[in-house]
Structure formats: structure tokens, C-alpha cells
Tab-separated table of N, CA and C in Angstrom:
chain	number	residue	atom	x	y	z
A	478	MET	N	94.393	130.183	103.883
A	478	MET	CA	93.737	130.226	105.604
A	478	MET	C	95.172	130.494	106.516
A	479	LYS	N	94.651	131.420	107.312
A	479	LYS	CA	95.321	131.690	108.387
A	479	LYS	C	96.123	130.552	109.339
A	480	PRO	N	97.468	130.904	109.539
A	480	PRO	CA	97.922	129.797	110.252
A	480	PRO	C	97.081	129.634	111.642
A	481	ALA	N	96.797	130.377	112.370
A	481	ALA	CA	95.589	130.116	113.556
A	481	ALA	C	94.705	128.901	113.186
A	482	SER	N	93.930	129.378	111.794
A	482	SER	CA	92.857	128.711	111.284
A	482	SER	C	93.416	127.021	111.011
A	483	LEU	N	94.595	127.082	110.439
A	483	LEU	CA	95.202	126.029	110.094
A	483	LEU	C	95.437	125.075	110.959
A	484	LYS	N	95.997	125.397	111.929
A	484	LYS	CA	95.977	124.739	113.265
A	484	LYS	C	94.713	124.204	113.880
A	485	HIS	N	93.823	124.920	113.981
A	485	HIS	CA	92.506	124.739	114.096
A	485	HIS	C	91.807	123.408	113.366
A	486	ALA	N	92.231	123.438	112.296
A	486	ALA	CA	91.692	122.359	111.031
A	486	ALA	C	92.578	121.335	111.369
A	487	ILE	N	93.972	121.104	111.620
A	487	ILE	CA	94.553	120.067	111.608
A	487	ILE	C	94.689	119.289	112.764
A	488	HIS	N	94.349	120.072	113.906
A	488	HIS	CA	94.315	118.981	115.214
A	488	HIS	C	93.144	118.313	115.727
A	489	PRO	N	91.673	118.483	115.207
A	489	PRO	CA	90.943	117.663	115.005
A	489	PRO	C	90.684	116.406	114.225
A	490	LEU	N	91.172	116.750	112.806
A	490	LEU	CA	91.191	115.882	111.993
A	490	LEU	C	92.652	115.101	112.113
A	491	ALA	N	93.556	115.314	112.431
A	491	ALA	CA	94.775	114.414	112.807
A	491	ALA	C	94.523	113.533	113.896
A	492	GLY	N	93.700	114.133	115.301
A	492	GLY	CA	93.213	113.500	116.262
A	492	GLY	C	92.541	112.150	116.024
A	493	THR	N	91.350	112.519	115.206
A	493	THR	CA	90.492	111.720	114.878
A	493	THR	C	90.868	110.772	114.390
A	494	LEU	N	91.869	110.985	113.205
A	494	LEU	CA	92.400	109.963	112.299
A	494	LEU	C	93.350	108.864	113.156
A	495	ALA	N	93.995	109.306	114.066
A	495	ALA	CA	94.842	108.654	114.891
A	495	ALA	C	94.069	107.752	116.078
A	496	LEU	N	92.661	108.232	116.486
A	496	LEU	CA	91.835	107.458	117.123
A	496	LEU	C	91.365	106.500	116.408
A	497	LEU	N	91.099	106.877	115.101
A	497	LEU	CA	90.257	105.598	114.039
A	497	LEU	C	91.596	104.544	113.757
A	498	ILE	N	92.723	104.938	113.442
A	498	ILE	CA	93.767	103.972	113.186
A	498	ILE	C	94.041	102.875	114.454
A	499	ILE	N	94.063	103.526	115.721
A	499	ILE	CA	94.113	102.534	116.885
A	499	ILE	C	93.136	101.944	117.142
A	500	ALA	N	91.735	102.338	116.920
A	500	ALA	CA	90.799	101.494	117.155
A	500	ALA	C	90.488	100.389	115.984
A	501	GLY	N	90.800	100.886	114.671
A	501	GLY	CA	91.132	99.579	113.802
A	501	GLY	C	91.791	98.506	114.122
A	502	PHE	N	93.289	99.080	114.663
A	502	PHE	CA	94.174	97.933	115.097
A	502	PHE	C	93.403	97.128	116.250
A	503	TRP	N	92.814	97.422	117.236
A	503	TRP	CA	92.040	97.111	118.203
A	503	TRP	C	91.220	96.089	118.005
A	504	LEU	N	90.498	96.801	117.161
A	504	LEU	CA	89.066	95.831	116.744
A	504	LEU	C	89.567	94.778	115.720
A	505	ALA	N	90.540	94.847	114.864
A	505	ALA	CA	91.095	93.960	113.936
A	505	ALA	C	91.562	92.574	114.615
A	506	THR	N	92.340	93.391	115.727
A	506	THR	CA	92.954	91.836	116.608
A	506	THR	C	91.917	91.249	117.288
A	507	VAL	N	90.807	91.918	117.768
A	507	VAL	CA	89.911	91.130	118.732
A	507	VAL	C	89.086	90.239	117.518
A	508	ALA	N	88.854	91.016	116.493
A	508	ALA	CA	87.772	89.976	115.372
A	508	ALA	C	88.828	88.780	115.077
A	509	ALA	N	90.019	89.118	114.567
A	509	ALA	CA	90.987	87.794	114.050
A	509	ALA	C	90.735	87.024	115.260
A	510	GLU	N	91.123	87.275	116.464
A	510	GLU	CA	91.244	86.383	117.529
A	510	GLU	C	90.112	85.557	117.859
A	511	ILE	N	88.852	86.230	117.650
A	511	ILE	CA	87.482	85.411	118.040
A	511	ILE	C	86.959	84.495	116.778
A	512	TRP	N	87.187	85.477	115.814
A	512	TRP	CA	86.305	84.832	114.158
A	512	TRP	C	87.605	84.064	113.361
A	513	GLY	N	88.615	84.441	113.482
A	513	GLY	CA	89.470	84.207	112.422
A	513	GLY	C	90.519	83.086	112.765
A	514	SER	N	91.225	82.766	111.335
A	514	SER	CA	91.816	81.612	111.459
A	514	SER	C	93.622	82.036	111.959
A	515	ALA	N	94.126	81.376	112.244
A	515	ALA	CA	95.732	81.584	112.278
A	515	ALA	C	96.212	82.357	111.400
A	516	ALA	N	96.100	82.073	110.054
A	516	ALA	CA	96.213	82.915	109.012
A	516	ALA	C	95.690	84.173	108.893
A	517	THR	N	94.735	84.339	109.473
A	517	THR	CA	93.997	85.764	109.829
A	517	THR	C	94.611	86.279	110.646
A	518	VAL	N	94.896	86.039	111.865
A	518	VAL	CA	95.840	86.464	112.771
A	518	VAL	C	96.976	86.897	112.435
A	519	ALA	N	97.822	86.212	111.715
A	519	ALA	CA	98.863	86.678	111.272
A	519	ALA	C	98.928	87.730	110.412
A	520	ALA	N	98.146	87.637	109.550
A	520	ALA	CA	98.251	88.665	108.112
A	520	ALA	C	97.814	90.191	109.327
A	521	VAL	N	96.422	90.151	110.217
A	521	VAL	CA	96.514	91.259	110.899
A	521	VAL	C	97.710	91.651	111.826
A	522	LYS	N	98.147	91.089	112.481
A	522	LYS	CA	99.348	91.175	113.259
A	522	LYS	C	100.612	91.620	112.373
A	523	THR	N	100.705	91.127	111.040
A	523	THR	CA	102.015	91.510	110.613
A	523	THR	C	101.525	92.888	109.665
A	524	ALA	N	100.040	93.146	109.657
A	524	ALA	CA	99.889	94.326	109.010
A	524	ALA	C	99.919	95.754	109.809
A	525	ILE	N	99.748	95.542	111.242
A	525	ILE	CA	99.776	96.704	112.063
A	525	ILE	C	100.966	97.265	111.996
A	526	PRO	N	102.301	96.979	111.863
A	526	PRO	CA	103.177	97.916	112.037
A	526	PRO	C	103.444	98.795	110.872
A	527	TRP	N	102.596	98.167	109.683
A	527	TRP	CA	102.605	99.130	108.488
A	527	TRP	C	101.990	100.477	108.367
A	528	GLY	N	100.731	99.922	109.591
A	528	GLY	CA	99.845	101.027	109.765
A	528	GLY	C	100.635	102.287	110.553
A	529	PHE	N	102.015	101.884	111.201
A	529	PHE	CA	102.281	102.816	112.123
A	529	PHE	C	102.941	104.051	110.920
A	530	LEU	N	103.194	103.687	109.455
A	530	LEU	CA	103.221	104.720	109.039
A	530	LEU	C	102.156	105.768	108.525
A	531	LEU	N	101.076	105.360	108.693
A	531	LEU	CA	100.253	106.429	108.964
A	531	LEU	C	100.012	107.139	110.377
A	532	LEU	N	99.760	106.205	111.265
A	532	LEU	CA	99.618	106.624	112.691
A	532	LEU	C	100.622	107.334	113.410
A	533	VAL	N	101.927	107.562	113.174
A	533	VAL	CA	102.952	108.109	113.864
A	533	VAL	C	102.814	109.639	113.363
A	534	PRO	N	102.606	109.609	111.903
A	534	PRO	CA	102.482	111.103	111.574
A	534	PRO	C	101.263	111.772	112.073
A	535	ALA	N	100.173	111.120	112.116
A	535	ALA	CA	98.915	111.639	112.578
A	535	ALA	C	99.184	112.066	114.178
A	536	LEU	N	99.769	111.238	115.005
A	536	LEU	CA	99.796	111.197	116.417
A	536	LEU	C	100.783	112.268	116.559
A	537	ALA	N	101.900	112.816	115.470
A	537	ALA	CA	102.883	113.725	115.722
A	537	ALA	C	102.197	115.072	115.460
A	538	ALA	N	101.446	115.023	114.156
A	538	ALA	CA	100.359	116.150	113.902
A	538	ALA	C	99.526	116.492	114.800
A	539	THR	N	98.788	115.732	115.649
A	539	THR	CA	98.076	116.036	116.776
A	539	THR	C	98.636	116.669	117.993
A	540	GLY	N	99.819	116.161	118.317
A	540	GLY	CA	100.557	116.450	119.664
A	540	GLY	C	101.124	118.112	118.970
A	541	GLY	N	101.513	118.097	117.935
A	541	GLY	CA	102.209	119.644	117.611
A	541	GLY	C	101.234	120.654	117.532
A	542	SER	N	100.083	120.126	116.995
A	542	SER	CA	99.063	121.190	116.971
A	542	SER	C	98.294	121.396	117.983
A	543	GLY	N	98.657	120.556	119.089
A	543	GLY	CA	97.508	120.603	120.217
A	543	GLY	C	98.397	121.537	121.273
A	544	MET	N	100.087	121.258	121.056
A	544	MET	CA	100.640	122.174	121.663
A	544	MET	C	100.620	123.352	121.349
A	545	ALA	N	100.718	123.884	119.663
A	545	ALA	CA	100.595	124.972	119.557
A	545	ALA	C	99.138	125.650	120.018
A	546	LEU	N	98.284	125.294	119.894
A	546	LEU	CA	96.774	125.870	120.340
A	546	LEU	C	96.977	126.262	121.695
A	547	ALA	N	97.605	125.331	122.539
A	547	ALA	CA	97.493	125.444	123.977
A	547	ALA	C	98.696	126.193	124.278
A	548	LYS	N	99.268	126.920	123.702
A	548	LYS	CA	100.812	127.802	124.027
A	548	LYS	C	100.334	128.424	124.931
A	549	GLY	N	100.896	128.362	126.389
A	549	GLY	CA	101.135	129.342	127.230
A	549	GLY	C	99.853	128.812	128.428
A	550	VAL	N	98.668	127.767	128.091
A	550	VAL	CA	97.822	127.543	128.956
A	550	VAL	C	98.491	126.350	129.931
A	551	ARG	N	98.340	126.560	131.199
A	551	ARG	CA	98.894	125.586	132.182
A	551	ARG	C	97.901	125.036	132.992
A	552	SER	N	96.394	124.890	132.749
A	552	SER	CA	95.467	124.400	133.555
A	552	SER	C	94.215	123.779	132.966
A	553	GLY	N	93.522	123.554	133.661
A	553	GLY	CA	92.233	123.168	132.915
A	553	GLY	C	92.415	121.999	132.069
A	554	LEU	N	91.377	121.998	130.926
A	554	LEU	CA	91.078	121.000	129.830
A	554	LEU	C	92.435	120.635	129.288
A	555	ALA	N	93.155	121.980	128.698
A	555	ALA	CA	94.515	121.713	127.933
A	555	ALA	C	95.532	121.199	128.908
A	556	ALA	N	95.272	121.416	130.215
A	556	ALA	CA	96.840	120.533	130.883
A	556	ALA	C	96.481	119.133	130.993
A	557	ARG	N	95.018	118.761	131.341
A	557	ARG	CA	94.378	117.742	131.314
A	557	ARG	C	94.770	116.815	130.152
A	558	LYS	N	94.526	117.471	129.244
A	558	LYS	CA	94.733	116.967	127.498
A	558	LYS	C	96.304	116.282	127.307
A	559	ARG	N	97.304	117.425	127.818
A	559	ARG	CA	98.533	117.395	127.896
A	559	ARG	C	99.136	116.005	128.762
A	560	ARG	N	98.921	116.084	129.844
A	560	ARG	CA	99.053	114.938	130.608
A	560	ARG	C	98.699	113.851	130.010
A	561	ARG	N	97.353	113.488	129.409
A	561	ARG	CA	96.867	112.522	128.648
A	561	ARG	C	97.652	111.727	127.814
A	562	MET	N	98.219	112.800	127.016
A	562	MET	CA	98.866	112.854	125.558
A	562	MET	C	100.459	112.068	126.054
A	563	ALA	N	101.295	112.595	127.234
A	563	ALA	CA	102.287	112.061	127.845
A	563	ALA	C	101.880	110.449	128.178
A	564	ALA	N	101.018	110.310	128.673
A	564	ALA	CA	100.513	109.076	129.210
A	564	ALA	C	100.496	107.952	127.555
A	565	ILE	N	99.700	108.607	126.710
A	565	ILE	CA	99.612	107.548	125.789
A	565	ILE	C	100.513	107.484	124.881
A	566	ALA	N	101.632	108.339	124.682
A	566	ALA	CA	103.234	108.665	124.281
A	566	ALA	C	103.581	107.363	124.794
A	567	LEU	N	103.989	107.464	126.084
A	567	LEU	CA	104.615	106.483	127.129
A	567	LEU	C	104.322	105.000	126.691
A	568	ASN	N	102.867	104.706	127.021
A	568	ASN	CA	102.506	103.458	126.717
A	568	ASN	C	102.275	102.913	125.113
A	569	GLY	N	102.477	103.986	124.230
A	569	GLY	CA	102.529	103.612	122.812
A	569	GLY	C	103.890	103.146	122.561
A	570	SER	N	105.222	104.060	123.286
A	570	SER	CA	106.207	103.721	122.938
A	570	SER	C	107.069	102.728	123.517
A	571	LEU	N	106.540	102.491	124.784
A	571	LEU	CA	107.176	101.409	125.691
A	571	LEU	C	106.378	100.018	125.682
A	572	VAL	N	105.217	100.149	125.275
A	572	VAL	CA	104.260	98.899	125.304
A	572	VAL	C	103.883	98.626	123.955
A	573	LEU	N	102.998	99.778	123.466
A	573	LEU	CA	102.307	99.030	122.182
A	573	LEU	C	103.296	98.906	120.685
A	574	ILE	N	104.178	99.572	120.771
A	574	ILE	CA	105.139	99.252	118.970
A	574	ILE	C	105.799	98.384	119.583
A	575	PRO	N	106.833	97.993	120.394
A	575	PRO	CA	107.468	96.990	120.997
A	575	PRO	C	106.522	95.776	120.616
A	576	SER	N	105.477	95.652	121.500
A	576	SER	CA	104.362	94.347	121.613
A	576	SER	C	104.033	94.013	120.081
A	577	ALA	N	103.540	95.097	119.151
A	577	ALA	CA	103.196	94.913	117.851
A	577	ALA	C	104.646	94.375	117.039
A	578	LEU	N	105.543	94.722	117.220
A	578	LEU	CA	106.787	94.251	116.612
A	578	LEU	C	106.829	92.923	116.674
A	579	PHE	N	106.963	92.404	118.360
A	579	PHE	CA	106.882	91.153	118.499
A	579	PHE	C	106.041	90.225	118.202
A	580	LEU	N	104.801	90.698	118.253
A	580	LEU	CA	103.769	89.826	117.729
A	580	LEU	C	103.686	89.694	116.031
A	581	ALA	N	104.132	90.788	115.525
A	581	ALA	CA	104.167	90.555	113.632
A	581	ALA	C	105.311	89.533	113.625
A	582	ALA	N	106.510	89.796	114.422
A	582	ALA	CA	107.436	88.551	114.205
A	582	ALA	C	106.747	87.407	114.625
A	583	ARG	N	106.344	87.135	115.377
A	583	ARG	CA	106.029	85.576	116.289
A	583	ARG	C	104.891	85.096	115.098
A	584	ALA	N	103.722	86.095	114.573
A	584	ALA	CA	102.935	85.693	113.961
A	584	ALA	C	103.295	85.587	112.150
A	585	GLY	N	104.554	86.201	111.884
A	585	GLY	CA	104.938	85.617	110.545
A	585	GLY	C	105.805	84.351	110.689
A	586	ALA	N	106.450	84.077	111.902
A	586	ALA	CA	106.533	82.722	112.114
A	586	ALA	C	105.666	81.493	112.364
A	587	GLY	N	104.455	81.944	112.383
A	587	GLY	CA	103.587	80.937	112.787
A	587	GLY	C	103.571	80.426	114.377
A	588	ARG	N	104.104	81.343	115.157
A	588	ARG	CA	104.666	81.033	116.388
A	588	ARG	C	103.313	82.027	117.706
A	589	PHE	N	102.305	80.784	117.605
A	589	PHE	CA	101.071	81.358	118.323
A	589	PHE	C	101.459	80.675	119.702
A	590	ASP	N	102.322	80.596	120.402
A	590	ASP	CA	102.793	80.158	121.717
A	590	ASP	C	102.174	80.790	122.819
A	591	THR	N	102.460	80.336	124.020
A	591	THR	CA	102.269	81.129	125.294
A	591	THR	C	102.540	82.757	125.173
A	592	GLY	N	103.848	82.716	124.737
A	592	GLY	CA	104.825	84.074	124.936
A	592	GLY	C	103.664	85.193	123.683
A	593	PHE	N	103.164	84.506	122.900
A	593	PHE	CA	102.434	85.399	121.764
A	593	PHE	C	101.272	85.773	122.843
A	594	VAL	N	100.423	84.998	123.361
A	594	VAL	CA	99.243	85.158	123.824
A	594	VAL	C	99.308	86.277	124.916
A	595	LEU	N	100.441	86.021	125.877
A	595	LEU	CA	100.790	87.074	126.923
A	595	LEU	C	100.822	88.400	126.514
A	596	VAL	N	101.885	88.479	125.651
A	596	VAL	CA	102.008	89.607	125.142
A	596	VAL	C	100.498	90.007	123.864
A	597	GLN	N	99.935	89.386	123.605
A	597	GLN	CA	98.844	89.741	122.805
A	597	GLN	C	97.398	90.672	123.825
A	598	ALA	N	97.452	89.718	125.271
A	598	ALA	CA	96.708	90.211	126.275
A	598	ALA	C	97.247	91.687	126.448
A	599	ILE	N	98.577	91.711	127.024
A	599	ILE	CA	99.430	93.120	127.273
A	599	ILE	C	98.901	94.073	126.534
A	600	GLU	N	98.906	93.826	125.107
A	600	GLU	CA	98.913	94.559	123.733
A	600	GLU	C	97.252	95.318	123.888
A	601	LEU	N	96.525	94.039	123.995
A	601	LEU	CA	94.904	94.638	124.255
A	601	LEU	C	94.495	95.760	125.160
A	602	VAL	N	94.866	95.145	126.496
A	602	VAL	CA	94.633	96.079	127.646
A	602	VAL	C	95.409	97.312	127.218
A	603	ALA	N	96.542	97.512	127.136
A	603	ALA	CA	97.391	98.798	126.698
A	603	ALA	C	96.572	99.604	125.752
A	604	GLY	N	96.250	98.891	124.594
A	604	GLY	CA	95.341	99.823	123.631
A	604	GLY	C	94.273	100.216	124.055
A	605	ALA	N	93.398	99.665	124.800
A	605	ALA	CA	92.429	99.777	125.648
A	605	ALA	C	92.781	101.142	126.488
A	606	VAL	N	93.506	101.118	126.769
A	606	VAL	CA	93.739	102.361	127.781
A	606	VAL	C	94.093	103.590	126.800
A	607	ASN	N	94.767	103.621	125.565
A	607	ASN	CA	95.262	104.514	124.824
A	607	ASN	C	94.041	104.842	124.122
A	608	LEU	N	93.091	103.887	123.835
A	608	LEU	CA	91.811	104.699	123.250
A	608	LEU	C	90.876	105.106	124.314
A	609	THR	N	90.887	104.731	125.252
A	609	THR	CA	90.084	105.536	126.356
A	609	THR	C	90.617	106.884	126.760
A	610	LEU	N	91.889	106.942	126.558
A	610	LEU	CA	92.729	108.340	127.063
A	610	LEU	C	92.507	109.280	125.740
A	611	LEU	N	92.663	108.698	124.625
A	611	LEU	CA	92.439	109.572	123.636
A	611	LEU	C	90.567	109.984	123.371
A	612	CYS	N	89.865	109.221	123.865
A	612	CYS	CA	88.272	109.598	123.745
A	612	CYS	C	88.156	110.582	124.605
A	613	LEU	N	88.403	110.438	125.654
A	613	LEU	CA	88.512	111.295	126.899
A	613	LEU	C	89.382	113.253	126.156
A	614	ASN	N	90.398	112.830	125.435
A	614	ASN	CA	90.812	113.923	125.050
A	614	ASN	C	90.121	114.749	123.985
A	615	LEU	N	89.480	113.716	123.020
A	615	LEU	CA	88.318	114.089	122.228
A	615	LEU	C	87.386	114.742	122.672
A	616	ARG	N	86.566	114.156	123.690
A	616	ARG	CA	85.402	115.205	124.485
A	616	ARG	C	85.880	116.369	124.928
A	617	ASP	N	86.942	116.285	125.732
A	617	ASP	CA	87.858	117.751	126.062
A	617	ASP	C	87.914	118.543	124.935
A	618	GLY	N	88.366	118.131	123.884
A	618	GLY	CA	88.527	118.648	122.721
A	618	GLY	C	87.370	119.688	122.096
A	619	ILE	N	86.541	119.031	122.130
A	619	ILE	CA	84.911	119.439	121.720
A	619	ILE	C	84.395	120.321	122.704
A	620	ARG	N	84.968	120.062	123.775
A	620	ARG	CA	84.227	121.098	124.967
A	620	ARG	C	85.188	122.551	124.930
A	621	MET	N	86.219	122.234	124.696
A	621	MET	CA	87.144	123.495	124.593
A	621	MET	C	86.868	124.307	123.312
A	622	ALA	N	86.359	123.691	121.987
A	622	ALA	CA	85.662	124.375	121.021
A	622	ALA	C	84.925	125.008	120.889
A	623	ARG	N	83.980	124.450	121.770
A	623	ARG	CA	82.579	125.066	121.910
A	623	ARG	C	82.657	126.279	122.997
A	624	GLY	N	83.754	126.326	123.405
A	624	GLY	CA	83.868	127.553	124.651
A	624	GLY	C	83.713	126.970	126.142
A	625	ARG	N	83.103	126.002	126.180
A	625	ARG	CA	82.928	125.153	127.774
A	625	ARG	C	84.004	124.581	128.142
A	626	VAL	N	85.099	125.495	128.313
A	626	VAL	CA	86.406	125.026	129.113
A	626	VAL	C	86.229	125.339	130.649
A	627	ALA	N	86.445	124.186	131.384
A	627	ALA	CA	86.182	124.182	132.830
A	627	ALA	C	87.162	123.354	133.326
């Protein structure tokens, strides 16, 4: 496989994996909160940071391959995708990862207090934002791959 075609293969696979992992985190959290017991919520919240071991490399592969594919492109869909990825990275680094670690610690200690609920709400909103941005990037990536760059 040629290096260019390897980039074309890695980018959508890694991006889709990252999107599915984040959606899984979000859906598991909502399902545990709605239908689960305190033990279920604790299990979900303490498992999510372990998922970072798969999510972080998937996001890095997505970003790296995307930058390589869009080398030299400064406008259009590629530029929009790049701006969204910057927002996704900031949201993840500044809100989602710290929230997940805080919630895992609280859940592990059985502390489902007001602080837990507040941070949980912030995490769900920030996660929904990242899911939306990732879905928009997926849509635009499909358009770019089909040659409908606009």
C-alpha cells in the first residue's frame, strides 16, 4: 500500500473509531444515569478513563492523518475541519478529560453529591458538542472524498 493510500485508509478508520468511542462514553453515561443504580454509574464513570487508552491514539491518528491529507490546503472544507478539530481538542483537554477524572474519583468513592451532578451536566453538554463537531467533520470528510469539495 502506498503512503498516500495509507493516509486515506487511516484517517476515516481512526476518525470513526474516535467518534464511536466518544458516543459510547456519552450513551453509557446517560443510560447509567437514567436506568442504572449507583453501582452502575460508578462502573461507567470509572471505566471511561480507561477508554482514553484507545481514544487518545485514535484522535491522534485522526488528526495526524488529516493534517497530512490536507497539507497546503488553507480554505474550504479542510479548513473548517481543522478549526473544528482545534475546538474538539480544547474541549477534550480542558473540559472532558478533567471532568472524566473528577467523576471517576467521585464515583469510585461513592460521592454522588452536588459537585458530581454539576460536573456530570457540564461533561454531558461538552460531550454533545464534541459529538456534533465530529459528526460535522465526518460529513465534510465524506464530501471531500467524493470530490464535492465546496
